[in-house]
PDB file of C-alpha atoms in Angstrom:
ATOM      1  CA  MET G   1       0.013  -0.017   0.027  1.00  0.00           C
ATOM      2  CA  VAL G   2       1.315   3.414  -1.011  1.00  0.00           C
ATOM      3  CA  GLN G   3       0.918   6.042   1.686  1.00  0.00           C
ATOM      4  CA  PRO G   4       0.883   9.869   1.445  1.00  0.00           C
ATOM      5  CA  GLY G   5       4.444  11.148   1.147  1.00  0.00           C
ATOM      6  CA  ASP G   6       5.887   7.981  -0.471  1.00  0.00           C
ATOM      7  CA  GLU G   7       7.730   8.968  -3.544  1.00  0.00           C
ATOM      8  CA  ILE G   8      10.660   8.267  -5.816  1.00  0.00           C
ATOM      9  CA  THR G   9      13.492  10.726  -6.169  1.00  0.00           C
ATOM     10  CA  PRO G  10      15.644  10.218  -9.229  1.00  0.00           C
ATOM     11  CA  GLY G  11      19.342  10.188  -8.328  1.00  0.00           C
ATOM     12  CA  LEU G  12      21.647  12.858  -9.626  1.00  0.00           C
ATOM     13  CA  GLU G  13      24.860  11.907 -11.393  1.00  0.00           C
ATOM     14  CA  GLY G  14      26.779   9.551  -9.235  1.00  0.00           C
ATOM     15  CA  THR G  15      24.057   9.122  -6.629  1.00  0.00           C
ATOM     16  CA  PRO G  16      21.367   6.365  -6.456  1.00  0.00           C
ATOM     17  CA  THR G  17      17.694   6.831  -6.967  1.00  0.00           C
ATOM     18  CA  THR G  18      15.997   6.882  -3.552  1.00  0.00           C
ATOM     19  CA  VAL G  19      12.512   6.128  -2.363  1.00  0.00           C
ATOM     20  CA  LYS G  20      10.965   8.218   0.467  1.00  0.00           C
ATOM     21  CA  ARG G  21       9.581   5.972   3.191  1.00  0.00           C
ATOM     22  CA  TYR G  22       9.001   8.243   6.225  1.00  0.00           C
ATOM     23  CA  GLY G  23       8.595  11.959   6.697  1.00  0.00           C
ATOM     24  CA  PRO G  24      10.389  14.016   9.510  1.00  0.00           C
ATOM     25  CA  LEU G  25       7.561  13.837  11.930  1.00  0.00           C
ATOM     26  CA  ALA G  26       7.113  10.055  11.490  1.00  0.00           C
ATOM     27  CA  ARG G  27      10.829   9.576  12.083  1.00  0.00           C
ATOM     28  CA  LEU G  28      10.805  11.862  15.164  1.00  0.00           C
ATOM     29  CA  ASN G  29       7.820   9.911  16.537  1.00  0.00           C
ATOM     30  CA  HIS G  30       9.560   6.587  15.915  1.00  0.00           C
ATOM     31  CA  TRP G  31      12.659   7.713  17.903  1.00  0.00           C
ATOM     32  CA  VAL G  32      10.491   9.001  20.746  1.00  0.00           C
ATOM     33  CA  VAL G  33       8.874   5.511  20.858  1.00  0.00           C
ATOM     34  CA  ALA G  34      12.294   3.816  20.762  1.00  0.00           C
ATOM     35  CA  PHE G  35      13.840   5.933  23.548  1.00  0.00           C
ATOM     36  CA  SER G  36      10.683   5.610  25.606  1.00  0.00           C
ATOM     37  CA  LEU G  37      10.898   1.837  25.362  1.00  0.00           C
ATOM     38  CA  ILE G  38      14.564   1.816  26.354  1.00  0.00           C
ATOM     39  CA  ALA G  39      13.911   4.140  29.357  1.00  0.00           C
ATOM     40  CA  LEU G  40      10.913   2.002  30.382  1.00  0.00           C
ATOM     41  CA  ALA G  41      12.918  -1.255  30.078  1.00  0.00           C
ATOM     42  CA  LEU G  42      15.757   0.132  32.231  1.00  0.00           C
ATOM     43  CA  SER G  43      13.536   1.783  34.865  1.00  0.00           C
ATOM     44  CA  GLY G  44      11.156  -1.170  35.015  1.00  0.00           C
ATOM     45  CA  LEU G  45      13.987  -3.735  35.462  1.00  0.00           C
ATOM     46  CA  ALA G  46      15.509  -1.517  38.123  1.00  0.00           C
ATOM     47  CA  LEU G  47      12.173  -1.621  40.031  1.00  0.00           C
ATOM     48  CA  TYR G  48      11.488  -5.288  39.359  1.00  0.00           C
ATOM     49  CA  SER G  49      14.682  -6.835  40.794  1.00  0.00           C
ATOM     50  CA  PRO G  50      16.937  -5.809  43.707  1.00  0.00           C
ATOM     51  CA  TYR G  51      19.860  -7.070  41.667  1.00  0.00           C
ATOM     52  CA  LEU G  52      19.136  -4.390  39.036  1.00  0.00           C
ATOM     53  CA  PHE G  53      18.291  -1.560  41.452  1.00  0.00           C
ATOM     54  CA  PHE G  54      21.606   0.126  40.527  1.00  0.00           C
ATOM     55  CA  LEU G  55      19.944   1.085  37.245  1.00  0.00           C
ATOM     56  CA  THR G  56      17.949   3.704  39.199  1.00  0.00           C
ATOM     57  CA  ASN G  57      21.102   5.787  39.226  1.00  0.00           C
ATOM     58  CA  ILE G  58      20.437   6.462  35.549  1.00  0.00           C
ATOM     59  CA  PHE G  59      17.200   8.301  36.565  1.00  0.00           C
ATOM     60  CA  GLY G  60      18.482  10.092  39.695  1.00  0.00           C
ATOM     61  CA  GLY G  61      17.642   7.437  42.303  1.00  0.00           C
ATOM     62  CA  GLY G  62      14.900   5.101  43.374  1.00  0.00           C
ATOM     63  CA  GLN G  63      12.178   7.624  44.210  1.00  0.00           C
ATOM     64  CA  THR G  64      12.716   9.446  40.916  1.00  0.00           C
ATOM     65  CA  THR G  65      12.615   6.236  39.002  1.00  0.00           C
ATOM     66  CA  ARG G  66       9.346   5.143  40.685  1.00  0.00           C
ATOM     67  CA  TRP G  67       7.854   8.490  39.868  1.00  0.00           C
ATOM     68  CA  ILE G  68       9.067   8.883  36.258  1.00  0.00           C
ATOM     69  CA  HIS G  69       8.410   5.239  35.097  1.00  0.00           C
ATOM     70  CA  PRO G  70       4.614   5.626  34.638  1.00  0.00           C
ATOM     71  CA  TRP G  71       4.879   8.981  32.997  1.00  0.00           C
ATOM     72  CA  ILE G  72       7.327   7.630  30.419  1.00  0.00           C
ATOM     73  CA  GLY G  73       4.743   4.859  29.909  1.00  0.00           C
ATOM     74  CA  VAL G  74       2.115   7.583  29.072  1.00  0.00           C
ATOM     75  CA  LEU G  75       4.530   9.161  26.619  1.00  0.00           C
ATOM     76  CA  LEU G  76       5.077   5.799  24.983  1.00  0.00           C
ATOM     77  CA  PHE G  77       1.352   5.147  24.705  1.00  0.00           C
ATOM     78  CA  VAL G  78       0.626   8.565  23.103  1.00  0.00           C
ATOM     79  CA  SER G  79       3.517   8.665  20.728  1.00  0.00           C
ATOM     80  CA  PHE G  80       3.038   4.972  19.521  1.00  0.00           C
ATOM     81  CA  TYR G  81      -0.613   5.469  18.838  1.00  0.00           C
ATOM     82  CA  VAL G  82      -0.001   8.583  16.803  1.00  0.00           C
ATOM     83  CA  PHE G  83       2.289   6.242  14.806  1.00  0.00           C
ATOM     84  CA  PHE G  84      -0.444   3.611  14.815  1.00  0.00           C
ATOM     85  CA  ALA G  85      -2.973   5.993  13.266  1.00  0.00           C
ATOM     86  CA  GLN G  86      -0.593   6.676  10.376  1.00  0.00           C
ATOM     87  CA  LEU G  87       0.442   3.094   9.669  1.00  0.00           C
ATOM     88  CA  TRP G  88      -2.362   0.604  10.626  1.00  0.00           C
ATOM     89  CA  ARG G  89      -3.833   0.324   7.126  1.00  0.00           C
ATOM     90  CA  ALA G  90      -0.523  -0.437   5.530  1.00  0.00           C
ATOM     91  CA  ASN G  91       0.005  -3.181   8.089  1.00  0.00           C
ATOM     92  CA  LEU G  92      -3.190  -5.124   7.477  1.00  0.00           C
ATOM     93  CA  PRO G  93      -2.292  -8.801   6.692  1.00  0.00           C
ATOM     94  CA  ASN G  94      -2.869 -10.354   3.289  1.00  0.00           C
ATOM     95  CA  ARG G  95      -2.254 -13.699   1.459  1.00  0.00           C
ATOM     96  CA  ASP G  96       1.345 -12.774   0.530  1.00  0.00           C
ATOM     97  CA  ASP G  97       2.143 -12.522   4.334  1.00  0.00           C
ATOM     98  CA  VAL G  98       1.073 -16.138   4.852  1.00  0.00           C
ATOM     99  CA  THR G  99       3.369 -17.290   1.945  1.00  0.00           C
ATOM    100  CA  TRP G 100       6.239 -15.163   3.394  1.00  0.00           C
ATOM    101  CA  LEU G 101       5.815 -16.913   6.775  1.00  0.00           C
ATOM    102  CA  VAL G 102       5.559 -20.306   5.299  1.00  0.00           C
ATOM    103  CA  ARG G 103       8.810 -19.747   3.405  1.00  0.00           C
ATOM    104  CA  PHE G 104      10.585 -18.179   6.436  1.00  0.00           C
ATOM    105  CA  LYS G 105      13.620 -20.330   5.845  1.00  0.00           C
ATOM    106  CA  ASP G 106      14.105 -18.590   2.542  1.00  0.00           C
ATOM    107  CA  VAL G 107      13.788 -15.240   4.326  1.00  0.00           C
ATOM    108  CA  VAL G 108      16.653 -16.158   6.691  1.00  0.00           C
ATOM    109  CA  ALA G 109      18.727 -17.620   3.814  1.00  0.00           C
ATOM    110  CA  GLY G 110      18.173 -14.484   1.751  1.00  0.00           C
ATOM    111  CA  ASN G 111      16.479 -16.368  -1.104  1.00  0.00           C
ATOM    112  CA  GLU G 112      14.369 -13.338  -2.080  1.00  0.00           C
ATOM    113  CA  GLU G 113      13.521 -14.905  -5.504  1.00  0.00           C
ATOM    114  CA  ARG G 114      11.528 -17.651  -3.667  1.00  0.00           C
ATOM    115  CA  LEU G 115       9.431 -15.109  -1.753  1.00  0.00           C
ATOM    116  CA  PRO G 116       6.326 -13.187  -2.944  1.00  0.00           C
ATOM    117  CA  GLU G 117       6.625  -9.567  -3.775  1.00  0.00           C
ATOM    118  CA  MET G 118       5.954  -7.556  -0.628  1.00  0.00           C
ATOM    119  CA  GLY G 119       4.153  -4.240  -0.181  1.00  0.00           C
ATOM    120  CA  LYS G 120       5.483  -1.514   2.092  1.00  0.00           C
ATOM    121  CA  TYR G 121       5.703  -3.928   5.023  1.00  0.00           C
ATOM    122  CA  ASN G 122       6.449  -7.667   5.123  1.00  0.00           C
ATOM    123  CA  ALA G 123       4.847 -10.179   7.456  1.00  0.00           C
ATOM    124  CA  GLY G 124       7.618  -9.906  10.007  1.00  0.00           C
ATOM    125  CA  GLN G 125       7.259  -6.107  10.276  1.00  0.00           C
ATOM    126  CA  LYS G 126       3.459  -6.547  10.568  1.00  0.00           C
ATOM    127  CA  ILE G 127       3.911  -8.973  13.458  1.00  0.00           C
ATOM    128  CA  VAL G 128       6.116  -6.470  15.242  1.00  0.00           C
ATOM    129  CA  PHE G 129       3.578  -3.689  14.659  1.00  0.00           C
ATOM    130  CA  TRP G 130       0.529  -5.571  15.828  1.00  0.00           C
ATOM    131  CA  GLY G 131       2.401  -7.248  18.643  1.00  0.00           C
ATOM    132  CA  MET G 132       3.599  -3.899  20.034  1.00  0.00           C
ATOM    133  CA  SER G 133       0.106  -2.395  19.480  1.00  0.00           C
ATOM    134  CA  ALA G 134      -1.543  -5.076  21.661  1.00  0.00           C
ATOM    135  CA  LEU G 135       1.231  -5.146  24.290  1.00  0.00           C
ATOM    136  CA  ILE G 136       1.329  -1.364  24.793  1.00  0.00           C
ATOM    137  CA  LEU G 137      -2.452  -1.472  25.435  1.00  0.00           C
ATOM    138  CA  VAL G 138      -1.877  -4.196  28.087  1.00  0.00           C
ATOM    139  CA  LEU G 139       1.033  -2.227  29.643  1.00  0.00           C
ATOM    140  CA  ILE G 140      -0.937   1.039  29.833  1.00  0.00           C
ATOM    141  CA  ALA G 141      -4.035  -0.698  31.278  1.00  0.00           C
ATOM    142  CA  THR G 142      -2.186  -2.735  33.862  1.00  0.00           C
ATOM    143  CA  GLY G 143       0.174   0.190  34.537  1.00  0.00           C
ATOM    144  CA  ILE G 144      -2.799   2.369  35.517  1.00  0.00           C
ATOM    145  CA  VAL G 145      -4.148  -0.312  37.856  1.00  0.00           C
ATOM    146  CA  ILE G 146      -0.829  -0.482  39.773  1.00  0.00           C
ATOM    147  CA  TRP G 147      -0.075   3.285  39.613  1.00  0.00           C
ATOM    148  CA  GLN G 148      -0.108   3.729  43.360  1.00  0.00           C
ATOM    149  CA  GLU G 149      -0.059   7.568  43.515  1.00  0.00           C
ATOM    150  CA  TYR G 150      -3.356   8.092  41.628  1.00  0.00           C
ATOM    151  CA  PHE G 151      -5.275   4.851  41.121  1.00  0.00           C
ATOM    152  CA  SER G 152      -4.618   2.351  43.902  1.00  0.00           C
ATOM    153  CA  VAL G 153      -7.801   3.352  45.788  1.00  0.00           C
ATOM    154  CA  TYR G 154     -10.025   2.227  42.932  1.00  0.00           C
ATOM    155  CA  THR G 155      -8.926  -1.415  42.791  1.00  0.00           C
ATOM    156  CA  ALA G 156      -8.537  -4.299  45.229  1.00  0.00           C
ATOM    157  CA  ILE G 157      -5.096  -5.553  46.292  1.00  0.00           C
ATOM    158  CA  GLU G 158      -5.801  -8.827  44.537  1.00  0.00           C
ATOM    159  CA  THR G 159      -6.525  -7.053  41.296  1.00  0.00           C
ATOM    160  CA  GLN G 160      -3.330  -5.027  41.595  1.00  0.00           C
ATOM    161  CA  ARG G 161      -1.347  -8.277  42.156  1.00  0.00           C
ATOM    162  CA  TRP G 162      -2.665  -9.795  38.963  1.00  0.00           C
ATOM    163  CA  ALA G 163      -2.141  -6.543  37.131  1.00  0.00           C
ATOM    164  CA  ALA G 164       1.478  -6.419  38.286  1.00  0.00           C
ATOM    165  CA  LEU G 165       2.067  -9.976  37.082  1.00  0.00           C
ATOM    166  CA  LEU G 166       0.492  -9.276  33.721  1.00  0.00           C
ATOM    167  CA  HIS G 167       2.433  -6.020  33.428  1.00  0.00           C
ATOM    168  CA  ALA G 168       5.737  -7.824  33.965  1.00  0.00           C
ATOM    169  CA  ALA G 169       4.939 -10.581  31.436  1.00  0.00           C
ATOM    170  CA  ALA G 170       3.872  -8.057  28.805  1.00  0.00           C
ATOM    171  CA  ALA G 171       7.067  -6.050  29.452  1.00  0.00           C
ATOM    172  CA  ILE G 172       9.257  -9.104  28.913  1.00  0.00           C
ATOM    173  CA  VAL G 173       7.502  -9.964  25.663  1.00  0.00           C
ATOM    174  CA  ILE G 174       7.706  -6.406  24.276  1.00  0.00           C
ATOM    175  CA  ILE G 175      11.436  -6.259  25.173  1.00  0.00           C
ATOM    176  CA  LEU G 176      12.029  -9.407  23.125  1.00  0.00           C
ATOM    177  CA  ILE G 177       9.975  -8.009  20.219  1.00  0.00           C
ATOM    178  CA  TRP G 178      11.946  -4.795  20.389  1.00  0.00           C
ATOM    179  CA  ILE G 179      15.286  -6.707  20.353  1.00  0.00           C
ATOM    180  CA  THR G 180      14.121  -8.677  17.304  1.00  0.00           C
ATOM    181  CA  HIS G 181      13.053  -5.446  15.544  1.00  0.00           C
ATOM    182  CA  VAL G 182      16.392  -3.776  16.155  1.00  0.00           C
ATOM    183  CA  TYR G 183      18.333  -6.950  15.070  1.00  0.00           C
ATOM    184  CA  ALA G 184      16.351  -7.236  11.862  1.00  0.00           C
ATOM    185  CA  SER G 185      16.967  -3.539  11.107  1.00  0.00           C
ATOM    186  CA  ILE G 186      20.690  -4.031  11.419  1.00  0.00           C
ATOM    187  CA  TRP G 187      20.756  -7.485   9.760  1.00  0.00           C
ATOM    188  CA  ILE G 188      19.002  -6.202   6.587  1.00  0.00           C
ATOM    189  CA  GLN G 189      21.552  -3.808   5.216  1.00  0.00           C
ATOM    190  CA  GLY G 190      20.126  -0.419   4.160  1.00  0.00           C
ATOM    191  CA  THR G 191      17.130  -0.594   6.518  1.00  0.00           C
ATOM    192  CA  MET G 192      18.289   1.861   9.189  1.00  0.00           C
ATOM    193  CA  ARG G 193      18.514   4.757   6.732  1.00  0.00           C
ATOM    194  CA  ALA G 194      14.753   4.675   6.456  1.00  0.00           C
ATOM    195  CA  MET G 195      14.561   5.956  10.021  1.00  0.00           C
ATOM    196  CA  THR G 196      17.639   8.207   9.867  1.00  0.00           C
ATOM    197  CA  ARG G 197      17.354   9.814   6.380  1.00  0.00           C
ATOM    198  CA  GLY G 198      13.747   8.949   5.685  1.00  0.00           C
ATOM    199  CA  ASN G 199      14.474   7.145   2.450  1.00  0.00           C
ATOM    200  CA  VAL G 200      15.915   3.894   1.031  1.00  0.00           C
ATOM    201  CA  THR G 201      17.701   3.138  -2.156  1.00  0.00           C
ATOM    202  CA  ALA G 202      15.578   2.029  -5.086  1.00  0.00           C
ATOM    203  CA  GLY G 203      17.637  -1.159  -5.162  1.00  0.00           C
ATOM    204  CA  TRP G 204      16.713  -1.963  -1.485  1.00  0.00           C
ATOM    205  CA  ALA G 205      13.073  -1.293  -2.249  1.00  0.00           C
ATOM    206  CA  TYR G 206      13.222  -3.510  -5.379  1.00  0.00           C
ATOM    207  CA  ARG G 207      14.764  -6.370  -3.418  1.00  0.00           C
ATOM    208  CA  HIS G 208      12.720  -6.293  -0.259  1.00  0.00           C
ATOM    209  CA  HIS G 209       9.448  -4.449  -1.047  1.00  0.00           C
ATOM    210  CA  ARG G 210       9.045  -4.883  -4.782  1.00  0.00           C
ATOM    211  CA  LYS G 211       5.242  -4.671  -4.840  1.00  0.00           C
ATOM    212  CA  TRP G 212       5.406  -1.223  -3.015  1.00  0.00           C
ATOM    213  CA  LEU G 213       7.989   0.026  -5.500  1.00  0.00           C
ATOM    214  CA  LYS G 214       5.835  -1.135  -8.393  1.00  0.00           C
ATOM    215  CA  GLN G 215       2.837   0.610  -6.958  1.00  0.00           C
ATOM    216  CA  LEU G 216       4.884   3.789  -6.677  1.00  0.00           C
ATOM    217  CA  THR G 217       6.036   3.560 -10.269  1.00  0.00           C
ATOM    218  CA  GLY G 218       2.550   2.786 -11.523  1.00  0.00           C
ATOM    219  CA  LEU G 219       3.531  -0.645 -12.801  1.00  0.00           C
ATOM    220  CA  ARG G 220       0.481  -2.287 -11.209  1.00  0.00           C
ATOM    221  CA  ARG G 221      -2.054   0.001 -12.896  1.00  0.00           C
ATOM    222  CA  LYS G 222      -4.754  -1.697 -14.857  1.00  0.00           C
ATOM    223  CA  GLY G 223      -4.565  -1.597 -18.569  1.00  0.00           C
ATOM    224  CA  PRO G 224      -3.549  -3.524 -21.711  1.00  0.00           C
ATOM    225  CA  ALA G 225      -0.722  -5.946 -20.987  1.00  0.00           C
ATOM    226  CA  ARG G 226       1.444  -4.503 -23.844  1.00  0.00           C
ATOM    227  CA  ALA G 227       1.113  -1.006 -22.416  1.00  0.00           C
ATOM    228  CA  ASN G 228       2.101  -2.187 -18.955  1.00  0.00           C
ATOM    229  CA  ALA G 229       5.126  -4.024 -20.378  1.00  0.00           C
ATOM    230  CA  VAL G 230       6.287  -0.930 -22.072  1.00  0.00           C
ATOM    231  CA  GLU G 231       5.652   1.101 -18.960  1.00  0.00           C
ATOM    232  CA  SER G 232       7.535  -1.400 -16.790  1.00  0.00           C
ATOM    233  CA  THR G 233      10.539  -1.207 -19.001  1.00  0.00           C
ATOM    234  CA  LYS G 234      10.616   2.544 -18.932  1.00  0.00           C
ATOM    235  CA  ALA G 235      10.233   2.638 -15.122  1.00  0.00           C
ATOM    236  CA  ALA G 236      12.911  -0.004 -14.566  1.00  0.00           C
ATOM    237  CA  LYS G 237      15.378   1.942 -16.781  1.00  0.00           C
ATOM    238  CA  HIS G 238      14.380   5.123 -14.906  1.00  0.00           C
ATOM    239  CA  LEU G 239      15.283   3.490 -11.577  1.00  0.00           C
ATOM    240  CA  GLY G 240      18.464   2.020 -12.985  1.00  0.00           C
ATOM    241  CA  LEU G 241      17.275  -1.620 -12.227  1.00  0.00           C
TER     242      LEU G 241
END
């Protein structure tokens, strides 16, 4: 699915053609989410185990960590769901995602030719997106229940204990998802620049998200087969592919 702002920029002499993937505000929001998650993981682990209490020094001590942790959670919730509103349609699953998952061995082996052409997001990215969407809801809901300063009087102790257990379990899972997300971003060369510069090379888009690139170039528009073939050739030459 092509989103507003996605566009191809022809390269100047000696520079590659690039494809815009994220605007400045989307990138800023992404990094707010990322740093909020890191801060929540560190402060949460510091409060969870006495062995990790030394991590409270990062936030100015135990009391400050206890006070700031839930507020960082609110920041994460708001910033992520601004992101969610922009991206949820492009992350809806389809049949190609099922094929991608069935052929996951080829994904790991880098056998792109055996995989279906993917849109702007592949099945792995969609799992990360929807997994984080659900877990952040669980974390904010359980976090409010155990937020002693404001909400402890509204729920029973037993409810708060179950909420604390669920909160910890959701936190562990979202940390694992986040680590997977970061690893995949580093493992697939050229991915990080999407969140630093806002664009990727046309070669990267052709290899990993070919359907999206074709949608951008208009290759998937309906029309006579011969006309599409001519158009495809022109666009491929234009992109230097």
